[in-house]
Amino acid sequence: MLKSTTALAITLTLASGAMAANYDKGASDEEIKFGTIVPLSGPASAYGSTGSCIAAYFEMVNDKGGINGRKVSVSVQDDGYNPAKMLEQARRLVEREGVLFIAGNIGTPTNSAIHRYMNQRKVPHLFLTTGASKWDDPENYPWTMPYIPSYAAEGRIYAKYIKENMPDAKIGILYQNDDFGRDYMDAFIDQLGDESMVVSAVSYDTSAATVDSQMSTLKESGADVFFNVASPKFAAQAIRRAGEIGWDVTQFLVSVSNAKSAVLEPAGLDHSTGIISTQYLKEPTNPAYAEDPDVQAWQAFKADYFPKASDGNWWDWSCYSTAYTIEHVLTQAGDELTRENLMKVASNLEGFEAPMLLPGITVNTAADDFAPIEAMSLMKFDGDNWALFGDVIAVD
């Protein structure tokens, strides 16, 4: 009888242990803690609303019961689009606040400042709103993963379009003097296959007040095509300045700066008409999506939890898609809320239908592929809204 009782006790103990939750710092039976770092101030503060968006999304999740019965706490920190500040805030979140992971950060130069740190600490650095090619490197940086399509792939789309439709183009480029700008420009020129098509390429630093002098230089070069590789503040300045100095050219604008509310309206919609860009998301202002379930769900979320959001700024609905994907990863992780398991789940997304993605675009990752979204569509601004044209283009 004693042997039977002992055997039963051991069996129950093993079964209980098998079903027990497994946690890393930042997770418990009651709570999951993570952080996001965005520019609430500084030259890229237009993007700062993404932090509020992610926090608001998980407020909604908590109101619905949380994730597997756990409350989700989001710590939003400001880096002012300053790499040194980004590192300071990452250390605060990891070492002082003890978050399970960091997700949804904005910016190439800022995330570059914590790339090595996050991987040395083995803390997930997930679903970044930056398309630098360096993030898709699971062999060397297995704890970092972006969300949006790569800048290099997007640059190649524009170059291919110009070669096919404007073979005699004389191209002028304005680019931000960092990895963000160079990633776009280098891939663009490589795809052209003829560097002589670029008659002028001028850079700016994010500490600059304006890009007026750069725009004058580009006009004087004789360029008849303008590739605008700038973050929102400077992209708007460039578009407006082109109109003011009478530089009537075909303009291509990088997707990270094609927000109607934050860029095109400040630049002047008259100056913005005809600009070509790319998109991988549904535009809430597009009448074609008025009855779309994703857009209706976004509008309900906006009304109840995120009233300051703009229907004209893509990052205010991209972050909704990002947050939904974070929720999915946490849900699939179940009670195995370890940093290693989060990366395992995040790197095993196949055909995942995140909200707001254009039809035909899904989220796909693998252990050797940390590029979740690899398709986009070209679009042109008609003076009121963006209008898609052509097919969805794979950018792998």
Short mmCIF file of N, CA and C in Angstrom, two decimals, residues 105-235:
data_model
loop_
_atom_site.label_atom_id
_atom_site.label_comp_id
_atom_site.label_asym_id
_atom_site.label_seq_id
_atom_site.Cartn_x
_atom_site.Cartn_y
_atom_site.Cartn_z
N ASN A 105 9.30 49.28 -31.27
CA ASN A 105 10.14 50.48 -31.29
C ASN A 105 10.19 51.12 -32.68
N ILE A 106 10.41 52.44 -32.68
CA ILE A 106 10.51 53.21 -33.92
C ILE A 106 11.97 53.54 -34.22
N GLY A 107 12.35 53.49 -35.50
CA GLY A 107 13.59 54.11 -35.93
C GLY A 107 14.78 53.21 -36.16
N THR A 108 15.50 53.48 -37.25
CA THR A 108 16.71 52.73 -37.58
C THR A 108 17.91 53.12 -36.72
N PRO A 109 18.28 54.41 -36.66
CA PRO A 109 19.47 54.75 -35.86
C PRO A 109 19.29 54.46 -34.38
N THR A 110 18.08 54.61 -33.89
CA THR A 110 17.83 54.38 -32.47
C THR A 110 17.87 52.89 -32.13
N ASN A 111 17.20 52.08 -32.92
CA ASN A 111 17.23 50.64 -32.65
C ASN A 111 18.62 50.05 -32.89
N SER A 112 19.38 50.67 -33.78
CA SER A 112 20.76 50.21 -33.98
C SER A 112 21.57 50.34 -32.70
N ALA A 113 21.23 51.35 -31.89
CA ALA A 113 21.97 51.60 -30.65
C ALA A 113 21.76 50.51 -29.60
N ILE A 114 20.67 49.74 -29.74
CA ILE A 114 20.42 48.68 -28.75
C ILE A 114 20.44 47.29 -29.37
N HIS A 115 20.80 47.21 -30.64
CA HIS A 115 20.80 45.95 -31.35
C HIS A 115 21.67 44.91 -30.63
N ARG A 116 22.92 45.26 -30.39
CA ARG A 116 23.84 44.34 -29.73
C ARG A 116 23.43 44.09 -28.27
N TYR A 117 23.03 45.17 -27.58
CA TYR A 117 22.64 45.04 -26.16
C TYR A 117 21.51 44.04 -25.98
N MET A 118 20.45 44.17 -26.78
CA MET A 118 19.29 43.29 -26.63
C MET A 118 19.66 41.83 -26.89
N ASN A 119 20.55 41.62 -27.86
CA ASN A 119 20.94 40.25 -28.19
C ASN A 119 21.92 39.68 -27.16
N GLN A 120 22.77 40.52 -26.62
CA GLN A 120 23.66 40.05 -25.55
C GLN A 120 22.86 39.67 -24.31
N ARG A 121 21.80 40.44 -24.02
CA ARG A 121 20.96 40.15 -22.86
C ARG A 121 19.93 39.05 -23.14
N LYS A 122 19.81 38.68 -24.42
CA LYS A 122 18.85 37.65 -24.84
C LYS A 122 17.42 38.02 -24.45
N VAL A 123 17.08 39.28 -24.78
CA VAL A 123 15.74 39.81 -24.55
C VAL A 123 15.09 40.06 -25.91
N PRO A 124 13.91 39.50 -26.18
CA PRO A 124 13.26 39.74 -27.48
C PRO A 124 13.10 41.22 -27.79
N HIS A 125 13.49 41.56 -29.01
CA HIS A 125 13.48 42.93 -29.55
C HIS A 125 12.63 42.83 -30.81
N LEU A 126 11.30 42.89 -30.61
CA LEU A 126 10.37 42.38 -31.61
C LEU A 126 9.59 43.45 -32.37
N PHE A 127 9.24 43.08 -33.62
CA PHE A 127 8.29 43.79 -34.46
C PHE A 127 8.56 45.29 -34.52
N LEU A 128 9.78 45.60 -34.91
CA LEU A 128 10.24 46.98 -34.98
C LEU A 128 9.61 47.72 -36.17
N THR A 129 9.32 48.99 -35.97
CA THR A 129 8.81 49.82 -37.06
C THR A 129 10.01 50.50 -37.70
N THR A 130 10.79 49.72 -38.38
CA THR A 130 11.94 50.14 -39.17
C THR A 130 12.22 49.02 -40.15
N GLY A 131 12.53 49.40 -41.39
CA GLY A 131 12.73 48.39 -42.42
C GLY A 131 14.18 48.19 -42.83
N ALA A 132 15.11 48.57 -41.97
CA ALA A 132 16.52 48.36 -42.30
C ALA A 132 16.81 46.88 -42.54
N SER A 133 17.62 46.59 -43.52
CA SER A 133 17.92 45.20 -43.88
C SER A 133 18.60 44.44 -42.75
N LYS A 134 19.31 45.16 -41.90
CA LYS A 134 20.09 44.51 -40.84
C LYS A 134 19.24 43.72 -39.85
N TRP A 135 17.95 44.04 -39.73
CA TRP A 135 17.12 43.37 -38.73
C TRP A 135 16.83 41.93 -39.10
N ASP A 136 16.88 41.60 -40.38
CA ASP A 136 16.62 40.23 -40.82
C ASP A 136 17.94 39.45 -40.83
N ASP A 137 18.43 39.15 -39.65
CA ASP A 137 19.71 38.46 -39.51
C ASP A 137 19.64 37.50 -38.32
N PRO A 138 18.79 36.47 -38.42
CA PRO A 138 18.60 35.56 -37.28
C PRO A 138 19.85 34.79 -36.88
N GLU A 139 20.79 34.63 -37.81
CA GLU A 139 22.00 33.89 -37.47
C GLU A 139 22.85 34.66 -36.47
N ASN A 140 23.00 35.96 -36.69
CA ASN A 140 23.86 36.76 -35.83
C ASN A 140 23.11 37.53 -34.74
N TYR A 141 21.83 37.82 -35.00
CA TYR A 141 21.02 38.57 -34.03
C TYR A 141 19.67 37.87 -33.86
N PRO A 142 19.67 36.74 -33.17
CA PRO A 142 18.46 35.91 -33.08
C PRO A 142 17.37 36.46 -32.17
N TRP A 143 17.59 37.63 -31.55
CA TRP A 143 16.58 38.19 -30.65
C TRP A 143 15.93 39.45 -31.21
N THR A 144 16.26 39.81 -32.45
CA THR A 144 15.72 41.03 -33.07
C THR A 144 14.93 40.68 -34.31
N MET A 145 13.73 41.25 -34.44
CA MET A 145 12.88 41.01 -35.61
C MET A 145 12.08 42.28 -35.94
N PRO A 146 12.06 42.71 -37.20
CA PRO A 146 11.26 43.87 -37.59
C PRO A 146 9.81 43.47 -37.84
N TYR A 147 9.01 44.44 -38.29
CA TYR A 147 7.64 44.13 -38.69
C TYR A 147 7.37 44.60 -40.12
N ILE A 148 7.78 45.83 -40.43
CA ILE A 148 7.42 46.41 -41.73
C ILE A 148 8.35 45.90 -42.83
N PRO A 149 7.94 46.04 -44.11
CA PRO A 149 8.80 45.60 -45.22
C PRO A 149 10.14 46.35 -45.23
N SER A 150 11.14 45.75 -45.86
CA SER A 150 12.48 46.34 -45.82
C SER A 150 12.58 47.56 -46.73
N TYR A 151 13.38 48.52 -46.29
CA TYR A 151 13.62 49.73 -47.08
C TYR A 151 14.31 49.39 -48.40
N ALA A 152 15.24 48.46 -48.35
CA ALA A 152 15.97 48.10 -49.56
C ALA A 152 15.02 47.54 -50.62
N ALA A 153 14.12 46.67 -50.21
CA ALA A 153 13.18 46.09 -51.15
C ALA A 153 12.27 47.17 -51.74
N GLU A 154 11.85 48.10 -50.90
CA GLU A 154 11.00 49.19 -51.38
C GLU A 154 11.77 50.07 -52.37
N GLY A 155 13.02 50.37 -52.05
CA GLY A 155 13.83 51.17 -52.98
C GLY A 155 13.95 50.51 -54.33
N ARG A 156 14.05 49.20 -54.35
CA ARG A 156 14.15 48.46 -55.61
C ARG A 156 12.86 48.56 -56.42
N ILE A 157 11.72 48.60 -55.73
CA ILE A 157 10.43 48.73 -56.42
C ILE A 157 10.39 50.05 -57.20
N TYR A 158 10.81 51.15 -56.56
CA TYR A 158 10.80 52.45 -57.25
C TYR A 158 11.75 52.46 -58.44
N ALA A 159 12.94 51.90 -58.24
CA ALA A 159 13.93 51.89 -59.31
C ALA A 159 13.43 51.08 -60.51
N LYS A 160 12.83 49.96 -60.23
CA LYS A 160 12.30 49.12 -61.31
C LYS A 160 11.20 49.85 -62.07
N TYR A 161 10.32 50.54 -61.35
CA TYR A 161 9.24 51.30 -61.99
C TYR A 161 9.83 52.40 -62.89
N ILE A 162 10.81 53.12 -62.39
CA ILE A 162 11.42 54.21 -63.17
C ILE A 162 12.09 53.66 -64.42
N LYS A 163 12.83 52.57 -64.29
CA LYS A 163 13.51 51.98 -65.45
C LYS A 163 12.52 51.56 -66.53
N GLU A 164 11.37 51.03 -66.09
CA GLU A 164 10.39 50.53 -67.05
C GLU A 164 9.54 51.63 -67.66
N ASN A 165 9.31 52.70 -66.89
CA ASN A 165 8.38 53.73 -67.35
C ASN A 165 9.04 55.07 -67.67
N MET A 166 10.24 55.31 -67.17
CA MET A 166 10.96 56.57 -67.42
C MET A 166 12.43 56.26 -67.68
N PRO A 167 12.73 55.55 -68.73
CA PRO A 167 14.11 55.10 -68.95
C PRO A 167 15.13 56.22 -69.13
N ASP A 168 14.67 57.42 -69.48
CA ASP A 168 15.59 58.55 -69.67
C ASP A 168 15.57 59.51 -68.48
N ALA A 169 15.05 59.06 -67.36
CA ALA A 169 14.94 59.92 -66.18
C ALA A 169 16.29 60.42 -65.70
N LYS A 170 16.28 61.68 -65.23
CA LYS A 170 17.43 62.26 -64.52
C LYS A 170 16.98 62.43 -63.07
N ILE A 171 17.60 61.67 -62.18
CA ILE A 171 17.06 61.51 -60.83
C ILE A 171 17.86 62.31 -59.81
N GLY A 172 17.13 63.02 -58.95
CA GLY A 172 17.73 63.69 -57.81
C GLY A 172 17.24 63.03 -56.53
N ILE A 173 18.13 62.82 -55.57
CA ILE A 173 17.79 62.11 -54.33
C ILE A 173 18.11 62.98 -53.13
N LEU A 174 17.14 63.09 -52.22
CA LEU A 174 17.36 63.65 -50.89
C LEU A 174 17.29 62.49 -49.92
N TYR A 175 18.34 62.31 -49.11
CA TYR A 175 18.32 61.17 -48.19
C TYR A 175 18.84 61.56 -46.81
N GLN A 176 18.30 60.89 -45.81
CA GLN A 176 18.74 61.10 -44.43
C GLN A 176 20.12 60.44 -44.25
N ASN A 177 21.02 61.17 -43.60
CA ASN A 177 22.41 60.73 -43.51
C ASN A 177 22.61 59.71 -42.38
N ASP A 178 22.03 58.53 -42.56
CA ASP A 178 22.19 57.44 -41.60
C ASP A 178 21.81 56.14 -42.29
N ASP A 179 21.73 55.06 -41.53
CA ASP A 179 21.42 53.75 -42.12
C ASP A 179 20.07 53.75 -42.81
N PHE A 180 19.11 54.48 -42.25
CA PHE A 180 17.77 54.57 -42.85
C PHE A 180 17.87 55.10 -44.28
N GLY A 181 18.53 56.23 -44.46
CA GLY A 181 18.63 56.83 -45.78
C GLY A 181 19.47 56.02 -46.74
N ARG A 182 20.60 55.53 -46.25
CA ARG A 182 21.50 54.79 -47.14
C ARG A 182 20.93 53.44 -47.55
N ASP A 183 20.15 52.81 -46.69
CA ASP A 183 19.53 51.52 -47.05
C ASP A 183 18.64 51.68 -48.27
N TYR A 184 17.82 52.71 -48.25
CA TYR A 184 16.95 53.00 -49.40
C TYR A 184 17.77 53.33 -50.63
N MET A 185 18.69 54.29 -50.50
CA MET A 185 19.40 54.82 -51.66
C MET A 185 20.31 53.79 -52.30
N ASP A 186 21.03 53.03 -51.51
CA ASP A 186 21.97 52.05 -52.08
C ASP A 186 21.24 50.99 -52.89
N ALA A 187 20.12 50.49 -52.35
CA ALA A 187 19.35 49.47 -53.08
C ALA A 187 18.72 50.06 -54.34
N PHE A 188 18.25 51.29 -54.23
CA PHE A 188 17.65 51.99 -55.38
C PHE A 188 18.65 52.11 -56.52
N ILE A 189 19.85 52.60 -56.22
CA ILE A 189 20.86 52.79 -57.26
C ILE A 189 21.32 51.45 -57.83
N ASP A 190 21.45 50.45 -56.96
CA ASP A 190 21.85 49.13 -57.42
C ASP A 190 20.83 48.56 -58.41
N GLN A 191 19.53 48.74 -58.10
CA GLN A 191 18.48 48.23 -58.99
C GLN A 191 18.45 48.98 -60.31
N LEU A 192 18.76 50.27 -60.30
CA LEU A 192 18.80 51.03 -61.55
C LEU A 192 19.79 50.41 -62.53
N GLY A 193 20.90 49.95 -61.98
CA GLY A 193 21.92 49.34 -62.84
C GLY A 193 22.73 50.35 -63.63
N ASP A 194 22.39 51.62 -63.48
CA ASP A 194 23.08 52.69 -64.20
C ASP A 194 23.14 53.91 -63.29
N GLU A 195 24.26 54.03 -62.59
CA GLU A 195 24.40 55.10 -61.61
C GLU A 195 24.34 56.49 -62.24
N SER A 196 24.61 56.57 -63.55
CA SER A 196 24.59 57.88 -64.22
C SER A 196 23.19 58.47 -64.29
N MET A 197 22.16 57.64 -64.06
CA MET A 197 20.79 58.17 -64.05
C MET A 197 20.57 59.10 -62.85
N VAL A 198 21.38 58.95 -61.80
CA VAL A 198 21.29 59.81 -60.62
C VAL A 198 22.21 61.01 -60.85
N VAL A 199 21.63 62.17 -61.10
CA VAL A 199 22.43 63.36 -61.41
C VAL A 199 22.82 64.13 -60.15
N SER A 200 22.11 63.86 -59.03
CA SER A 200 22.45 64.52 -57.78
C SER A 200 21.86 63.74 -56.62
N ALA A 201 22.65 63.58 -55.57
CA ALA A 201 22.19 62.94 -54.33
C ALA A 201 22.73 63.76 -53.17
N VAL A 202 21.85 64.34 -52.38
CA VAL A 202 22.27 65.20 -51.27
C VAL A 202 21.65 64.68 -49.98
N SER A 203 22.40 64.82 -48.89
CA SER A 203 21.95 64.31 -47.61
C SER A 203 21.60 65.44 -46.65
N TYR A 204 20.95 65.08 -45.56
CA TYR A 204 20.68 66.02 -44.47
C TYR A 204 20.83 65.26 -43.16
N ASP A 205 21.10 65.97 -42.10
CA ASP A 205 21.16 65.40 -40.76
C ASP A 205 19.86 65.74 -40.02
N THR A 206 19.45 64.88 -39.11
CA THR A 206 18.19 65.11 -38.40
C THR A 206 18.26 66.31 -37.46
N SER A 207 19.45 66.83 -37.22
CA SER A 207 19.59 68.02 -36.39
C SER A 207 19.36 69.32 -37.19
N ALA A 208 19.22 69.19 -38.51
CA ALA A 208 19.05 70.37 -39.37
C ALA A 208 17.70 71.02 -39.13
N ALA A 209 17.64 72.32 -39.40
CA ALA A 209 16.38 73.05 -39.27
C ALA A 209 15.50 72.83 -40.49
N THR A 210 16.09 72.88 -41.67
CA THR A 210 15.34 72.71 -42.91
C THR A 210 16.21 71.98 -43.93
N VAL A 211 15.57 71.63 -45.06
CA VAL A 211 16.31 71.07 -46.19
C VAL A 211 16.19 71.97 -47.41
N ASP A 212 15.96 73.25 -47.18
CA ASP A 212 15.77 74.20 -48.28
C ASP A 212 16.98 74.24 -49.22
N SER A 213 18.18 74.29 -48.65
CA SER A 213 19.37 74.40 -49.51
C SER A 213 19.56 73.13 -50.34
N GLN A 214 19.25 71.98 -49.74
CA GLN A 214 19.37 70.72 -50.49
C GLN A 214 18.40 70.70 -51.67
N MET A 215 17.19 71.22 -51.46
CA MET A 215 16.21 71.22 -52.53
C MET A 215 16.64 72.14 -53.68
N SER A 216 17.26 73.26 -53.35
CA SER A 216 17.76 74.15 -54.40
C SER A 216 18.86 73.47 -55.20
N THR A 217 19.73 72.75 -54.51
CA THR A 217 20.80 72.01 -55.18
C THR A 217 20.22 70.97 -56.14
N LEU A 218 19.20 70.26 -55.70
CA LEU A 218 18.59 69.24 -56.55
C LEU A 218 17.93 69.84 -57.78
N LYS A 219 17.24 70.95 -57.60
CA LYS A 219 16.61 71.60 -58.75
C LYS A 219 17.66 72.05 -59.77
N GLU A 220 18.74 72.64 -59.27
CA GLU A 220 19.79 73.15 -60.15
C GLU A 220 20.52 72.04 -60.90
N SER A 221 20.40 70.81 -60.41
CA SER A 221 21.08 69.68 -61.07
C SER A 221 20.43 69.29 -62.38
N GLY A 222 19.20 69.77 -62.61
CA GLY A 222 18.48 69.40 -63.82
C GLY A 222 17.68 68.12 -63.70
N ALA A 223 17.58 67.59 -62.50
CA ALA A 223 16.82 66.35 -62.28
C ALA A 223 15.34 66.57 -62.63
N ASP A 224 14.72 65.56 -63.24
CA ASP A 224 13.29 65.63 -63.53
C ASP A 224 12.49 64.57 -62.77
N VAL A 225 13.19 63.80 -61.92
CA VAL A 225 12.56 62.84 -61.02
C VAL A 225 13.17 63.06 -59.63
N PHE A 226 12.33 63.11 -58.62
CA PHE A 226 12.79 63.36 -57.25
C PHE A 226 12.45 62.16 -56.37
N PHE A 227 13.48 61.56 -55.78
CA PHE A 227 13.29 60.45 -54.82
C PHE A 227 13.51 61.03 -53.43
N ASN A 228 12.44 61.10 -52.66
CA ASN A 228 12.41 61.73 -51.34
C ASN A 228 12.59 60.66 -50.26
N VAL A 229 13.81 60.53 -49.76
CA VAL A 229 14.13 59.52 -48.74
C VAL A 229 14.34 60.24 -47.41
N ALA A 230 13.23 60.73 -46.86
CA ALA A 230 13.30 61.55 -45.64
C ALA A 230 12.26 61.10 -44.64
N SER A 231 12.55 61.34 -43.36
CA SER A 231 11.55 61.10 -42.31
C SER A 231 10.50 62.20 -42.36
N PRO A 232 9.35 62.02 -41.70
CA PRO A 232 8.18 62.87 -41.93
C PRO A 232 8.41 64.38 -41.93
N LYS A 233 9.07 64.91 -40.92
CA LYS A 233 9.28 66.36 -40.83
C LYS A 233 10.00 66.89 -42.06
N PHE A 234 11.06 66.23 -42.47
CA PHE A 234 11.87 66.70 -43.58
C PHE A 234 11.24 66.35 -44.93
N ALA A 235 10.50 65.25 -44.98
CA ALA A 235 9.78 64.90 -46.21
C ALA A 235 8.76 65.98 -46.54
#
